[in-house]
Coordinates of C-alpha atoms in Angstrom, one line a residue:
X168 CA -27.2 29.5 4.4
X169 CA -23.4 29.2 2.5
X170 CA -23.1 25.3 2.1
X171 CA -19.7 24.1 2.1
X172 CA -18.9 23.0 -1.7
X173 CA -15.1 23.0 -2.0
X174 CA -14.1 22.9 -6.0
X175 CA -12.0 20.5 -7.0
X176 CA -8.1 20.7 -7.7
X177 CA -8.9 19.4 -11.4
X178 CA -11.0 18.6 -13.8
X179 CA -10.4 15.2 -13.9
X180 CA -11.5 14.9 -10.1
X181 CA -14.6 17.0 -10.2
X182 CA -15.7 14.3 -13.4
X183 CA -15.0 11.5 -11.1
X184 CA -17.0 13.0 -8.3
X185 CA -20.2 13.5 -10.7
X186 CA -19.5 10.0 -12.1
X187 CA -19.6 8.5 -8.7
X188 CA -22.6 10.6 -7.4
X189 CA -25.3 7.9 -8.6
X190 CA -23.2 5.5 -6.6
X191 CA -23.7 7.0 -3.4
X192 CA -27.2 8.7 -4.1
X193 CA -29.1 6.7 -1.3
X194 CA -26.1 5.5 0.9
X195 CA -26.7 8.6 3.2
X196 CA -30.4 8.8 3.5
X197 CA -30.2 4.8 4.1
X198 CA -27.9 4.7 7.2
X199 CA -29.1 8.1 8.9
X200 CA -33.2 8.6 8.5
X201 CA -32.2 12.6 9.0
X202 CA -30.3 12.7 5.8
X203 CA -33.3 13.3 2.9
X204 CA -32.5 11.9 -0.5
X205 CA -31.2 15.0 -3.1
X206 CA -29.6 16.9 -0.3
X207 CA -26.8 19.0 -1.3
X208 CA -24.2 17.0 1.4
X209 CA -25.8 13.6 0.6
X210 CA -22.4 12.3 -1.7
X211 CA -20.0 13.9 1.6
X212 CA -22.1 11.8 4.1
X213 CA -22.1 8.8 2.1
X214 CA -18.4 9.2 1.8
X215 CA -17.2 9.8 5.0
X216 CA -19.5 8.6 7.4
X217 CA -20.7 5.2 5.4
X218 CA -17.6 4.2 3.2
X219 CA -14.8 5.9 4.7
X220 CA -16.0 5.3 8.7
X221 CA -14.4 9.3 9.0
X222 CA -17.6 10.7 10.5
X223 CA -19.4 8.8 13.3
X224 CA -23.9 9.1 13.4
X225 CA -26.1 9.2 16.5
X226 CA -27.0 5.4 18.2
X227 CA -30.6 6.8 17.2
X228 CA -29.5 6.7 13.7
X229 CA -29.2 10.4 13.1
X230 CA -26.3 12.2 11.3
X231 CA -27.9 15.8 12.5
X232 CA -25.5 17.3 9.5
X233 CA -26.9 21.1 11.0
X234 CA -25.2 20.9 14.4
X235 CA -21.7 22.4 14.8
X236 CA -19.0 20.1 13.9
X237 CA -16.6 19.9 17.0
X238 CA -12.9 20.0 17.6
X239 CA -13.8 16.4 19.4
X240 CA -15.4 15.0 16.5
X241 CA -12.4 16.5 14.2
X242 CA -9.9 14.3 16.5
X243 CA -11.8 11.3 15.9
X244 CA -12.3 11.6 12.1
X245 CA -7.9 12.5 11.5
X246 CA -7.1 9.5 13.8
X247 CA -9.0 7.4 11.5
X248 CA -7.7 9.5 8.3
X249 CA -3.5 9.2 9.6
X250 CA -3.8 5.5 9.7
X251 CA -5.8 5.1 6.2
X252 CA -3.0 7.5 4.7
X253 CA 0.0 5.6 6.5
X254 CA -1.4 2.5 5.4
X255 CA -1.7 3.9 1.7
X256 CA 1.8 5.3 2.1
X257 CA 3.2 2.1 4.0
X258 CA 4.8 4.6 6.8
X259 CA 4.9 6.4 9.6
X260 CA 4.2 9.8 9.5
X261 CA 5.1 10.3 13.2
X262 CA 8.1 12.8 14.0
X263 CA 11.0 12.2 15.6
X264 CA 10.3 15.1 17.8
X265 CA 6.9 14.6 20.3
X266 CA 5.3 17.3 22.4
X267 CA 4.0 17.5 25.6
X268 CA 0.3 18.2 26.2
X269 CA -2.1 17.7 28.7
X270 CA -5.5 18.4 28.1
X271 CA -7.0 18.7 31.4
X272 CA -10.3 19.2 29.6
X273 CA -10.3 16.1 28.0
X274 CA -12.2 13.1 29.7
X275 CA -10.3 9.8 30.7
X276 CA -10.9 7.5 28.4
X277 CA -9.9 6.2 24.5
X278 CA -11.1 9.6 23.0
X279 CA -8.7 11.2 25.3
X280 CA -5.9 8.6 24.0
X281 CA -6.7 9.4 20.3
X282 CA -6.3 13.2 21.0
X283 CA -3.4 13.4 23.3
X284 CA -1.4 10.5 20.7
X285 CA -2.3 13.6 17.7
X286 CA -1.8 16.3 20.0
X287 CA 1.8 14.5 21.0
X288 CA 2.9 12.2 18.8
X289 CA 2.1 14.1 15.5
X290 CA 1.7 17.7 16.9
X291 CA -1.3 18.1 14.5
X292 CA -2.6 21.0 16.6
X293 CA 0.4 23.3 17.1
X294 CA -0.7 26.6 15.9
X295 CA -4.1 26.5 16.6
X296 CA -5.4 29.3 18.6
X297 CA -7.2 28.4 21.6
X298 CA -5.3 25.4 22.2
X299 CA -3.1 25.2 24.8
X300 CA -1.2 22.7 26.5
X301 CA -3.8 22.4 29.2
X302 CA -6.7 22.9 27.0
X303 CA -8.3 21.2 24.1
X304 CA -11.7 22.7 23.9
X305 CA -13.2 19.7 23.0
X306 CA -16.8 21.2 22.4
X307 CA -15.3 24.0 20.4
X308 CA -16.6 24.3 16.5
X309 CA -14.0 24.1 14.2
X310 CA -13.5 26.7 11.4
X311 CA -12.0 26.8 8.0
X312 CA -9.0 28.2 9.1
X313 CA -8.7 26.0 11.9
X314 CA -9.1 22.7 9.4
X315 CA -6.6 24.5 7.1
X316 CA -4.1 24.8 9.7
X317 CA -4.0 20.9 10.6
X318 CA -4.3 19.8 7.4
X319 CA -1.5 21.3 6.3
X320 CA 0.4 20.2 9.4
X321 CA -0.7 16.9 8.0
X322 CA 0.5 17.9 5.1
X323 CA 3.8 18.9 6.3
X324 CA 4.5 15.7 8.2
X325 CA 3.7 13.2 4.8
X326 CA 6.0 15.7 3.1
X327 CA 8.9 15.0 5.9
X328 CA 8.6 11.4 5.6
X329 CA 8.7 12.2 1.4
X330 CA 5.4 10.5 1.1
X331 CA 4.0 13.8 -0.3
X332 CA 5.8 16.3 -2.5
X333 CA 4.7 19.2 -3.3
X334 CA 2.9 20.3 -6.6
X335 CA 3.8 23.2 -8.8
X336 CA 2.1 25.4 -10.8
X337 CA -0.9 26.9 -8.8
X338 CA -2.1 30.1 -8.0
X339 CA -4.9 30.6 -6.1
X340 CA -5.7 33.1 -4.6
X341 CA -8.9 34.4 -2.3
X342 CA -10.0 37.5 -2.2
X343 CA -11.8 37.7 1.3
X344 CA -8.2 36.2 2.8
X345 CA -6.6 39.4 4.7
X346 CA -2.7 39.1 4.8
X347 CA -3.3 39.6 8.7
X348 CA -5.0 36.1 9.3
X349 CA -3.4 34.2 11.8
X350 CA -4.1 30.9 9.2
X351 CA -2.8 33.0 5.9
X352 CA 0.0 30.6 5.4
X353 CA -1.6 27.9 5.7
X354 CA -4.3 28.1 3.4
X355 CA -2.0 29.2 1.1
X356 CA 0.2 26.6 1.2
X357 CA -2.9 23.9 1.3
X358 CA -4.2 25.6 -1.8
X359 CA -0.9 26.3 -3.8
X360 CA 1.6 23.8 -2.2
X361 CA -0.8 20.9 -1.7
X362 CA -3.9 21.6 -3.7
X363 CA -6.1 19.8 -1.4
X364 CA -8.5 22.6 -0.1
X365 CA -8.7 25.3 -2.6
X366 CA -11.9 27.4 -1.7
X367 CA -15.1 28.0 -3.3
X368 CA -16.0 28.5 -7.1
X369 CA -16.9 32.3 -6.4
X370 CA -12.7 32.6 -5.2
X371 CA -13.7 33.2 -1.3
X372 CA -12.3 30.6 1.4
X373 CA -14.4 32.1 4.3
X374 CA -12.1 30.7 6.7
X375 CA -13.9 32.1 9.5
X376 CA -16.7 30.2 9.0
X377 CA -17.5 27.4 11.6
X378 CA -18.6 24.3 10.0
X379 CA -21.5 22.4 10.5
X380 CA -21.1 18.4 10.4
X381 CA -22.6 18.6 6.5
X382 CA -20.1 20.8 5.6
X383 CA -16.9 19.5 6.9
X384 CA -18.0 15.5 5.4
X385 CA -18.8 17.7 1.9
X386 CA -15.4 19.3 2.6
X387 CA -13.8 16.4 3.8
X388 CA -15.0 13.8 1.2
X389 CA -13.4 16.1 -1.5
X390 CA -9.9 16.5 0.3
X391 CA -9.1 12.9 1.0
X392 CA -9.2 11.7 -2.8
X393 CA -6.8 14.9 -3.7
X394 CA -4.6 13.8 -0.9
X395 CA -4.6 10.1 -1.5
X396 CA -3.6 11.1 -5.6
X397 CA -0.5 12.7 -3.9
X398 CA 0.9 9.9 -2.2
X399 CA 0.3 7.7 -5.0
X400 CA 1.7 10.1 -7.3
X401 CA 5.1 10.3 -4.8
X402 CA 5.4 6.8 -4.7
X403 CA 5.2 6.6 -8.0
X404 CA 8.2 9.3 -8.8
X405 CA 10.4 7.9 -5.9
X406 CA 10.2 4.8 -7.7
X407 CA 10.7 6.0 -10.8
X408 CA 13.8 7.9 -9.3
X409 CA 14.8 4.4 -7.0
X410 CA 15.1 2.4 -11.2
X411 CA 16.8 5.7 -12.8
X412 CA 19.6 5.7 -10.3
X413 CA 19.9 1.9 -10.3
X414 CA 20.3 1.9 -14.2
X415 CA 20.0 -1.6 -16.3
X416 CA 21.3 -3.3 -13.0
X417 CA 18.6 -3.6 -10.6
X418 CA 17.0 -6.4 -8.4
X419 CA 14.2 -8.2 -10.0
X420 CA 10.7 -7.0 -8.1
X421 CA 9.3 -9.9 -6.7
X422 CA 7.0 -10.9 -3.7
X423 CA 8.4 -12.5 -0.2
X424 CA 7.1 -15.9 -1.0
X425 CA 6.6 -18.0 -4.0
X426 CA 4.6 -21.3 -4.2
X427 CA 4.6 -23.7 -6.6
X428 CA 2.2 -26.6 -7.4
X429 CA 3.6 -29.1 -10.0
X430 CA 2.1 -32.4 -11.8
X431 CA 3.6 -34.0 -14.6
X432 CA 4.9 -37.6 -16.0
X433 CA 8.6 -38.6 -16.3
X434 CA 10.1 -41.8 -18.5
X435 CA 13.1 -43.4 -17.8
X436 CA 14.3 -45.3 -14.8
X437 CA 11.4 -43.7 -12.5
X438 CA 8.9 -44.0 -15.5
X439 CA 5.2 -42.7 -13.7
X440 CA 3.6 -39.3 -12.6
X441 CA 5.0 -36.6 -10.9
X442 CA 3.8 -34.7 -7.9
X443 CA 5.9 -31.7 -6.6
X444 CA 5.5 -28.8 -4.4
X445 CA 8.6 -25.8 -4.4
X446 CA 8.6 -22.8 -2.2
X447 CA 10.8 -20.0 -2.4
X448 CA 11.5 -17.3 0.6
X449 CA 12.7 -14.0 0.2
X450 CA 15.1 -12.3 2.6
X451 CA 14.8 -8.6 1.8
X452 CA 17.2 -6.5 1.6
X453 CA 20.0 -8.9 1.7
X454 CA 18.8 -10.4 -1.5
X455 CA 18.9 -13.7 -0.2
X456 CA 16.5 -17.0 -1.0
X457 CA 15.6 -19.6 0.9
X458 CA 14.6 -22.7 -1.0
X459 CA 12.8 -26.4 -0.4
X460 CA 12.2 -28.2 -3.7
X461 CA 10.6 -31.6 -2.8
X462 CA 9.1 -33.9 -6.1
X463 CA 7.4 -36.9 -5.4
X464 CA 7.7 -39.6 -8.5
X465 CA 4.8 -42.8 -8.3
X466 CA 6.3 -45.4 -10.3
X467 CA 6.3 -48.9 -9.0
X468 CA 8.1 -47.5 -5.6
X469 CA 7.9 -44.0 -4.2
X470 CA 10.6 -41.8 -5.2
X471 CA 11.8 -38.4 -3.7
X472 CA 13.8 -35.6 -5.1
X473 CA 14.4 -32.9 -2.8
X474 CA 16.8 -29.9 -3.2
X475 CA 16.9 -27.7 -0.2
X476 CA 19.3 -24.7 -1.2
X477 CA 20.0 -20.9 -0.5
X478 CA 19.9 -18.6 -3.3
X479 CA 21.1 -14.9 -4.0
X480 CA 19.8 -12.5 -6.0
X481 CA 22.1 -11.5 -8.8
X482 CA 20.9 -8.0 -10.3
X483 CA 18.9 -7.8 -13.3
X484 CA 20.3 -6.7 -16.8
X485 CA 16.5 -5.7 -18.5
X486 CA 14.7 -8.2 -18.6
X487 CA 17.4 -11.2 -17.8
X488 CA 17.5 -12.3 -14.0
X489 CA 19.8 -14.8 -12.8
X490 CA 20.1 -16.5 -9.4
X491 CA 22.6 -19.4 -8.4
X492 CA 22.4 -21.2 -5.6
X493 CA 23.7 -24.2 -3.0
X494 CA 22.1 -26.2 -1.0
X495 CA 21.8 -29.8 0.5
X496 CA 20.4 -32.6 -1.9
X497 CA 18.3 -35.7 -1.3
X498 CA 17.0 -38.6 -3.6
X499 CA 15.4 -41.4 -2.5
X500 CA 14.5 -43.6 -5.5
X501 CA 12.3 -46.8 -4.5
X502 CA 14.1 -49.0 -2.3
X503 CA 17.6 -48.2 -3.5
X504 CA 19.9 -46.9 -0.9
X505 CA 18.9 -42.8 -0.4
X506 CA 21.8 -40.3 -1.6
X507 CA 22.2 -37.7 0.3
X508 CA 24.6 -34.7 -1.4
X509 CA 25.6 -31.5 -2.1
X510 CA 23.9 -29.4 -4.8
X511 CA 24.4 -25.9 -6.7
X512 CA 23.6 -24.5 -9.9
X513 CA 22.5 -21.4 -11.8
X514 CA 18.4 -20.2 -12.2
X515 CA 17.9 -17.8 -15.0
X516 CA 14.4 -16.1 -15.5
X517 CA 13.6 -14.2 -18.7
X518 CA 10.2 -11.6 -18.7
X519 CA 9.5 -8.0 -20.7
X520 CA 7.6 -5.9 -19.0
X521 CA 5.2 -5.7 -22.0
X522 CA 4.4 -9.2 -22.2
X523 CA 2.6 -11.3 -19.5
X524 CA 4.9 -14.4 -20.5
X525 CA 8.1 -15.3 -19.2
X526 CA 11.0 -18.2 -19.6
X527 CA 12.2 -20.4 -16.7
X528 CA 15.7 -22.4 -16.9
X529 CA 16.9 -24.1 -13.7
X530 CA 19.6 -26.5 -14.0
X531 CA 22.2 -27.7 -11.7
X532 CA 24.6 -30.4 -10.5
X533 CA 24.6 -32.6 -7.2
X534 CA 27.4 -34.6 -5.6
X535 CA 26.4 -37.4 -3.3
X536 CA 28.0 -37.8 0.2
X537 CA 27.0 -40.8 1.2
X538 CA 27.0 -43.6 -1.4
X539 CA 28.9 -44.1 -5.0
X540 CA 26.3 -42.8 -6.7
X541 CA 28.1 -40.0 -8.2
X542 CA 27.3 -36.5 -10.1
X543 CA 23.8 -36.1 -10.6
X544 CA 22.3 -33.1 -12.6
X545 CA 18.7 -31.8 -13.4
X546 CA 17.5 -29.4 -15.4
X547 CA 14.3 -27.3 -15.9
X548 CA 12.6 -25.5 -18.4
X549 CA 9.3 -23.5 -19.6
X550 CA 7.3 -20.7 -20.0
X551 CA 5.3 -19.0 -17.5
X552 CA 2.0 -17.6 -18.4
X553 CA 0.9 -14.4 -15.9
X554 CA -2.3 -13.8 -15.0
X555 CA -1.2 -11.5 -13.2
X556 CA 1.3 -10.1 -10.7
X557 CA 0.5 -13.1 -8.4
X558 CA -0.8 -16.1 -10.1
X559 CA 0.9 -18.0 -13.0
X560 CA 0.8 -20.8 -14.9
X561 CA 3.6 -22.8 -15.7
X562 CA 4.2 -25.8 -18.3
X563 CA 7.6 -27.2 -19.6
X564 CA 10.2 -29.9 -19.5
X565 CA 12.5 -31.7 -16.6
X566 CA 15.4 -33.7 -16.8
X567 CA 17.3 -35.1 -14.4
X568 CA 19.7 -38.1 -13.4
X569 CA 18.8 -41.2 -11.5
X570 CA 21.7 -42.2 -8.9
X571 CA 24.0 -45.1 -10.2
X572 CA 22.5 -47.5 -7.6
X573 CA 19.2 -47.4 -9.8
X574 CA 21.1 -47.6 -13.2
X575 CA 22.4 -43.8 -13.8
X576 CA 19.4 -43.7 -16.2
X577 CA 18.1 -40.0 -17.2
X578 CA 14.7 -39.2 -16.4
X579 CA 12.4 -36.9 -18.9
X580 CA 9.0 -35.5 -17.5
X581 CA 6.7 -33.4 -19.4
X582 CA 5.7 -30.7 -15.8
X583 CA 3.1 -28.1 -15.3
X584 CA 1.2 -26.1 -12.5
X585 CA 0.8 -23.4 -10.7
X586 CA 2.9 -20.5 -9.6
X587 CA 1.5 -18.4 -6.6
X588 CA 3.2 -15.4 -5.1
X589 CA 2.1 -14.7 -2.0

């Protein structure tokens, strides 16, 4: 018997495979007591059917790998590949064009659902001989030609929604593929365009051949990884591309919401500790912040200080980001009357990429609106330590004014928490 063993499109991937082959050695003959420990599709079955949840067994807990693998069974597996691929690629890959197919053949129910919504809402099957819009064939072994032909419609939709761009340079070629094939296309753009099914090591692609359930998850488990590489490797280039055309002046990359735990002590008229909690949300793509800054201070009364302000995103110039901002202001200090005001000011952030240290300066101004307290202004600043893209820890200095009803007395604190992006 010919077992399906797809080579890989590089080096690189075939040494991964053999590295991860001890990995997987008993995963197969675990789950399905069919599936004997050494066989030559153990690594696809483990892949597919155990990791990747592409393959489905038998509720006798069988994976009967030597029965014909069915046009049925294919629709179930690339439902549950599209939406691991448009996850990874954080779109759509559905056209704005559908088409209209029946399937009289196909039984009520959610497998019908899945087939008709990739029949129709992706047009994964156009081409395929046998299929019409009245007939599916669900019971109808799939070939290598067939599995060519939707995978590179697959292809063709990821590279319409430039999740997937082609890659240069190869030049296969398969010396039992007759010009005359109704999938000749196809396989060559799969091989050449796409590199993610390029034959056997002997340089046949035997694309009549029907496959049996061990040979698609063999041929399967070694596509998915190729094709995966290529949407990482677009999204990488796009955003490569996205910072080239943006030049020095960008947006600084950050997450939707920031959290911020903060303990500290402060001297001065509010002498004590310091308890604080700041939040910041982002409003993509305007570029605007939304921002509630409430400190608590224990001294002998309990004190608030709590900016609530909008901020906007100023682009970045390297590594400098700035962000000003205005907002309402509120201090309540002990049992002295609570000031209620108008606030603004300037953040300004400082990080290399390199380094996993940045600077934080935040200082401002506020205005009260309903006592004679005056101009009050605060100021923050301190390093950041990054642990990593969402976890930090932050240490520094704060100073800021107490209202004229408590003395106008400055208030130093020595601060430090936690930063979480979330």
């Amino acid at each position: 018997m010919n077992h399906l063993r797809p080579v890989s499109f590089a080096a690189a991937f075939a040494l991964s495979v053999a590295l991860c082959a001890p990995a997987f050695a008993s995963l197969a003959s675990d789950t399905f007591k069919d599936v004997p420990d050494g066989h030559w599709a153990e690594q696809g079955v483990a892949d597919v059917a155990v990791k990747r949840d592409l393959m489905r067994g038998y509720a006798d807990g069988t994976f009967r790998g030597d029965k014909p693998f069915t046009r049925a069974q294919f629709a179930d597996s690339l439902a549950n590949l599209l939406k691991e691929f448009e996850t990874l690629s954080k779109t759509s890959w559905r056209p704005k064009t559908t088409s209209i197919n029946v399937y009289a053949d196909v039984p009520p129910g959610g497998e019908r659902e899945k087939v008709l919504s990739l029949a129709n809402d992706y047009g994964l099957f156009e081409g395929v001989p046998g299929i019409t819009p009245d007939s599916f064939g669900m019971e109808r072994t799939v070939t290598r030609y067939e599995m060519a032909k939707i995978i590179d419609n697959l292809m063709r939709l990821a590279e319409a929604k430039d999740v997937v761009r082609p890659r240069a340079g190869n030049k296969f070629t398969f010396k039992d593929l007759d010009e005359r094939a109704w999938a000749y296309n196809d396989v060559l753009e799969v091989a050449n365009r796409y590199g993610v099914m390029v034959g056997f090591p002997d340089g046949t692609f035997r694309g009549s051949e029907e496959l049996t359930r061990y040979q698609y998850a063999q041929a399967i488990s070694q596509t998915v990884p190729l094709i995966r590489e290529l949407i990482k490797e677009t999204v990488g280039v796009k955003e490569e591309e996205r910072r080239a055309a943006e030049g020095p002046w960008r947006f600084q990359e950050t997450q939707p919401i920031r959290l911020s735990l903060d303990g500290g002590i402060t001297t001065g008229a509010t002498t004590g500790s310091l308890a604080g909690v700041s939040g910041r949300y982002v409003a993509y793509p305007s570029g605007l912040f939304v921002m509630l800054d409430p400190k608590l201070r224990f001294s002998p009364g309990l004190n608030l200080d709590a900016e609530l302000g909008a901020f906007w995103r100023m682009p970045m110039v390297g590594p400098f980001h700035l962000q000003p901002y205005v907002g309402p202001h509120l201090y309540a200090l002990g049992t002295a009357p609570t000031t209620v005001g108008l606030g603004a000011g300037m953040a300004a952030y400082w990080r290399t990429s390199a380094a996993p240290i940045g600077v934080y300066l935040k200082g401002g101004a506020n205005w009260a609106l309903n006592n004679n307290s005056g101009m009050l202004t605060n100021m923050e600043l301190g390093p950041e330590f990054h642990f990593n893209k969402n976890l930090a820890l932050t240490v520094g200095l704060s100073m800021a004014d107490s209202p004229a009803t408590a003395g106008k007395t400055s208030n130093v604190g020595i601060t430090g928490g936690l930063l979480f992006k979330l």
